[in-house]
Coordinates of C-alpha atoms in Angstrom, one line a residue:
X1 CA -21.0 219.4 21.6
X2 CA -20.7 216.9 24.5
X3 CA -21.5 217.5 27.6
X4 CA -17.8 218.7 29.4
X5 CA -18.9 216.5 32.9
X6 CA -19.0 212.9 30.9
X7 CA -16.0 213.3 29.3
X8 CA -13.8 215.1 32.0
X9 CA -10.7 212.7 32.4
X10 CA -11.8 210.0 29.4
X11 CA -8.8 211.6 27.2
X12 CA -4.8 211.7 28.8
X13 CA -3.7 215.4 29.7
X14 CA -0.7 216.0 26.8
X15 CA 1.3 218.4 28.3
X16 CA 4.0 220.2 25.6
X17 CA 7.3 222.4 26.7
X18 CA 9.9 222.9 23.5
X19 CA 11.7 220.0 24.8
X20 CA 9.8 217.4 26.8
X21 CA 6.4 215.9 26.2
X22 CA 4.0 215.0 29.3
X23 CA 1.4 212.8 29.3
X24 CA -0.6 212.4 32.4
X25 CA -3.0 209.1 32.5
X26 CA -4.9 208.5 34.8
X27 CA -5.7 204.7 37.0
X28 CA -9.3 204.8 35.6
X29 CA -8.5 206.2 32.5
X30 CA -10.4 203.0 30.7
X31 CA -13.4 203.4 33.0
X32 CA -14.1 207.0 32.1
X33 CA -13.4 206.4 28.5
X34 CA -15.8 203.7 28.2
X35 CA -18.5 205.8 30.6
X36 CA -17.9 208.7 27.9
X37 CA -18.5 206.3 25.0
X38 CA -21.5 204.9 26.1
X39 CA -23.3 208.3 27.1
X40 CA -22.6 208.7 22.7
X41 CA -26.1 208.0 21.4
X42 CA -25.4 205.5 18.7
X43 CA -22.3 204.1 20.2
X44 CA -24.1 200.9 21.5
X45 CA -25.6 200.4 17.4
X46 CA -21.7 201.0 16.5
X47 CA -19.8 198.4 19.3
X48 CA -22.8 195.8 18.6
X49 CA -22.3 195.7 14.7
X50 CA -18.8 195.4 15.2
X51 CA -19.1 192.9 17.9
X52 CA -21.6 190.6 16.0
X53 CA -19.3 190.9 12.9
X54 CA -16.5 189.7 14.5
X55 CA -17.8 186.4 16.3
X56 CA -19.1 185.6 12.5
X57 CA -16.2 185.7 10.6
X58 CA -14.1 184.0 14.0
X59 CA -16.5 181.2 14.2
X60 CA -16.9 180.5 10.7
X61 CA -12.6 181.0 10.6
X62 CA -12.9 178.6 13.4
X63 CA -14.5 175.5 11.7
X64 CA -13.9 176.5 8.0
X65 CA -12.3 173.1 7.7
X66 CA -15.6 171.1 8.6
X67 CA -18.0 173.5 6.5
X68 CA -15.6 173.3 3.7
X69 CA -15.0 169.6 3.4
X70 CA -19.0 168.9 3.6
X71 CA -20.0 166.6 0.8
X72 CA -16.4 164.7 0.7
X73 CA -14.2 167.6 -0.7
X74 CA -10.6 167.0 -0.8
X75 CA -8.4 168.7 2.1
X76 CA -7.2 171.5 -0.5
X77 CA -10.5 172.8 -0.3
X78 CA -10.1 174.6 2.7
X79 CA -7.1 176.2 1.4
X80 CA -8.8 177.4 -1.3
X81 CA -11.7 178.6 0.2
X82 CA -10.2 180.0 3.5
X83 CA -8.1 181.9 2.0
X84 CA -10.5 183.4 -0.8
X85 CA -12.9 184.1 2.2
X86 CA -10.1 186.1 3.9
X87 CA -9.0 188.2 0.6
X88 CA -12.9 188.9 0.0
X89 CA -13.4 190.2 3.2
X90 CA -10.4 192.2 2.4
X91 CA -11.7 193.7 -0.6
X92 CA -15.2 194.1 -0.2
X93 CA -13.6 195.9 3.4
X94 CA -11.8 198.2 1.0
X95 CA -14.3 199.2 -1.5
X96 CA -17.7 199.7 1.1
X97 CA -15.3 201.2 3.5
X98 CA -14.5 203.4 0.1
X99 CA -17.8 204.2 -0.5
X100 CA -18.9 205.2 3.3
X101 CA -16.0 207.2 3.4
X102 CA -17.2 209.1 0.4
X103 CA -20.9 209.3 1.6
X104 CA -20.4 209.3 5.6
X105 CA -23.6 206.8 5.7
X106 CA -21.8 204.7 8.5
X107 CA -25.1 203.9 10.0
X108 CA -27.5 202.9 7.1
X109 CA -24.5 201.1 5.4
X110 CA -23.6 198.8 8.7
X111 CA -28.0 198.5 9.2
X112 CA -28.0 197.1 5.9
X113 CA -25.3 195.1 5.6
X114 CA -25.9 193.6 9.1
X115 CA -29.1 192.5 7.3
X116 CA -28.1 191.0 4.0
X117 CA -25.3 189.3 6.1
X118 CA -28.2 187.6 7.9
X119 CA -29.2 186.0 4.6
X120 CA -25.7 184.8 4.0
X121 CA -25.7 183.0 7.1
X122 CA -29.0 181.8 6.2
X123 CA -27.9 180.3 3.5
X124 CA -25.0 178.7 5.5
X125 CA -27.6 177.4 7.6
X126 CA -29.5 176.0 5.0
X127 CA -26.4 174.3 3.0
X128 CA -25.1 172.7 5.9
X129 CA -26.7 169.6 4.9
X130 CA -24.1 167.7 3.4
X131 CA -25.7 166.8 -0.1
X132 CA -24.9 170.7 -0.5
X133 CA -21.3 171.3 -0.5
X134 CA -20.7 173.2 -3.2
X135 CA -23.4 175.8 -2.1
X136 CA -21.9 176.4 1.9
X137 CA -19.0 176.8 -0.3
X138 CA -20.1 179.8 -1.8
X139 CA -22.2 180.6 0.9
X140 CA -18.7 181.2 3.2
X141 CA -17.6 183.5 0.7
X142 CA -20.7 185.5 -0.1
X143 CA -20.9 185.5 4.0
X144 CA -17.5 186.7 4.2
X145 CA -18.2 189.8 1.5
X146 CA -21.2 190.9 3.4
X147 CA -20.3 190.7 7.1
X148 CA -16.5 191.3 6.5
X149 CA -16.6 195.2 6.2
X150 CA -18.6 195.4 9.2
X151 CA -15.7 195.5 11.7
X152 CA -14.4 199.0 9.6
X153 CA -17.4 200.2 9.2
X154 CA -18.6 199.9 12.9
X155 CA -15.3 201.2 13.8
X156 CA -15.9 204.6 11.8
X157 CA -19.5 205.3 12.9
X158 CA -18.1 204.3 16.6
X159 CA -15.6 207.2 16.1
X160 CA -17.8 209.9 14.8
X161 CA -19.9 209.0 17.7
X162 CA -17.8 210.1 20.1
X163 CA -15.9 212.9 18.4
X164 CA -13.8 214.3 20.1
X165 CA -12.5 211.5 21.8
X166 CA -9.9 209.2 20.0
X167 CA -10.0 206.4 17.2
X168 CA -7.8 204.4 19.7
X169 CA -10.5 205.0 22.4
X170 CA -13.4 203.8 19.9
X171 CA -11.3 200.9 18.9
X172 CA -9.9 199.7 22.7
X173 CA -13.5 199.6 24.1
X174 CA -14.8 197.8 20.9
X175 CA -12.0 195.2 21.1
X176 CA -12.6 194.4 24.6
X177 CA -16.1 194.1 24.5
X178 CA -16.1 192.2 21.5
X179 CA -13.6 190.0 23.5
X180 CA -15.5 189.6 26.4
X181 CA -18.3 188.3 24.3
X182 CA -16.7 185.9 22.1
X183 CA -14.5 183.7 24.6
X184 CA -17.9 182.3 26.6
X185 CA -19.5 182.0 22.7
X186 CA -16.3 179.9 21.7
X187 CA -16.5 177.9 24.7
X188 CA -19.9 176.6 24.6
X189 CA -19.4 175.8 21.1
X190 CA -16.7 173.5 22.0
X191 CA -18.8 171.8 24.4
X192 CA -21.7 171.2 22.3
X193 CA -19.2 170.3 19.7
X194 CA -19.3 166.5 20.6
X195 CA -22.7 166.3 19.7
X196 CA -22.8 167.7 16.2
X197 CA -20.3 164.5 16.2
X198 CA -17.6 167.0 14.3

């Protein structure tokens, strides 16, 4: 069980009469949340998988339309392919989130997935020249299979972690951080974008 002094005030007090419902928050509710989360060995593995997960699938979201169109493919393209990156992500989301909810291997699952998604990127890397369209092509949508479920899955070990405190709690800090981190990342890309000439 946690330790009662780290988590003292991270939840709201829920007061219940037969007819009213209190809920007392506190100003620094957020702070002590996040200071209870973090004192969670294993939290930090969780809000990192989720975080780098997130700026993948953004940033490749972001410029879909240039990776997509490499080797002169036709605007429809990135129809095609953004939206069958966003329904794989969907389903391979549904069927490893399946399985870890079935096995509870939150942690071994994301570990591995966070390295076969390396590969995937890899490969993105690799295919960006543009005699290789058809390969960042599938490349996006292999990526987008083995980094997609991360989010969920980072969410879940993130929340049995920090049992007892809530999903929403897990999910808030994760959000933010993950926030935090991407809007500098998004802006330097657009800076440097000029000189990738894109």
């Amino acid at each position: 069980p946690p330790a009662e002094g780290v988590d003292a005030g991270a939840e709201p007090v829920l007061t219940i009469t037969p007819h009213h419902l209190d809920i007392d928050i506190r100003d620094d509710q957020i702070i002590l949340a996040t200071r209870a989360c973090f004192a969670r060995p294993g939290f930090i593995h969780s809000l990192v998988s989720f975080t780098v997960s997130g700026i993948v699938i953004n940033t490749l979201s972001t410029y879909m339309d240039y990776l997509v169109r490499l080797n002169g493919a036709p605007r429809e393209y990135t129809g095609i392919v953004g939206g069958s990156f966003q329904v794989v992500i969907m389903i391979s989301s549904l069927i490893i989130g399946g399985l870890c909810d079935k096995t509870r291997a939150y942690y071994s699952v994301a570990i591995a997935m966070l390295v076969i998604g390396a590969f995937g990127l890899a490969e993105c890397g690799v295919s960006l020249n543009a005699d290789r369209g058809n390969d960042m092509r599938l490349a996006l949508v292999i990526t987008a299979a083995l980094v997609g479920p991360l989010q969920p899955i980072s969410t879940e070990l993130g929340v049995e972690v920090v049992y007892p405190l809530s999903e929403n709690t897990v999910l808030v800090i994760q959000q933010l951080f993950f926030q935090l981190v991407e809007c500098p990342l998004h802006s330097y890309l657009q800076r440097i974008e000029g000189y990738w000439d894109w």
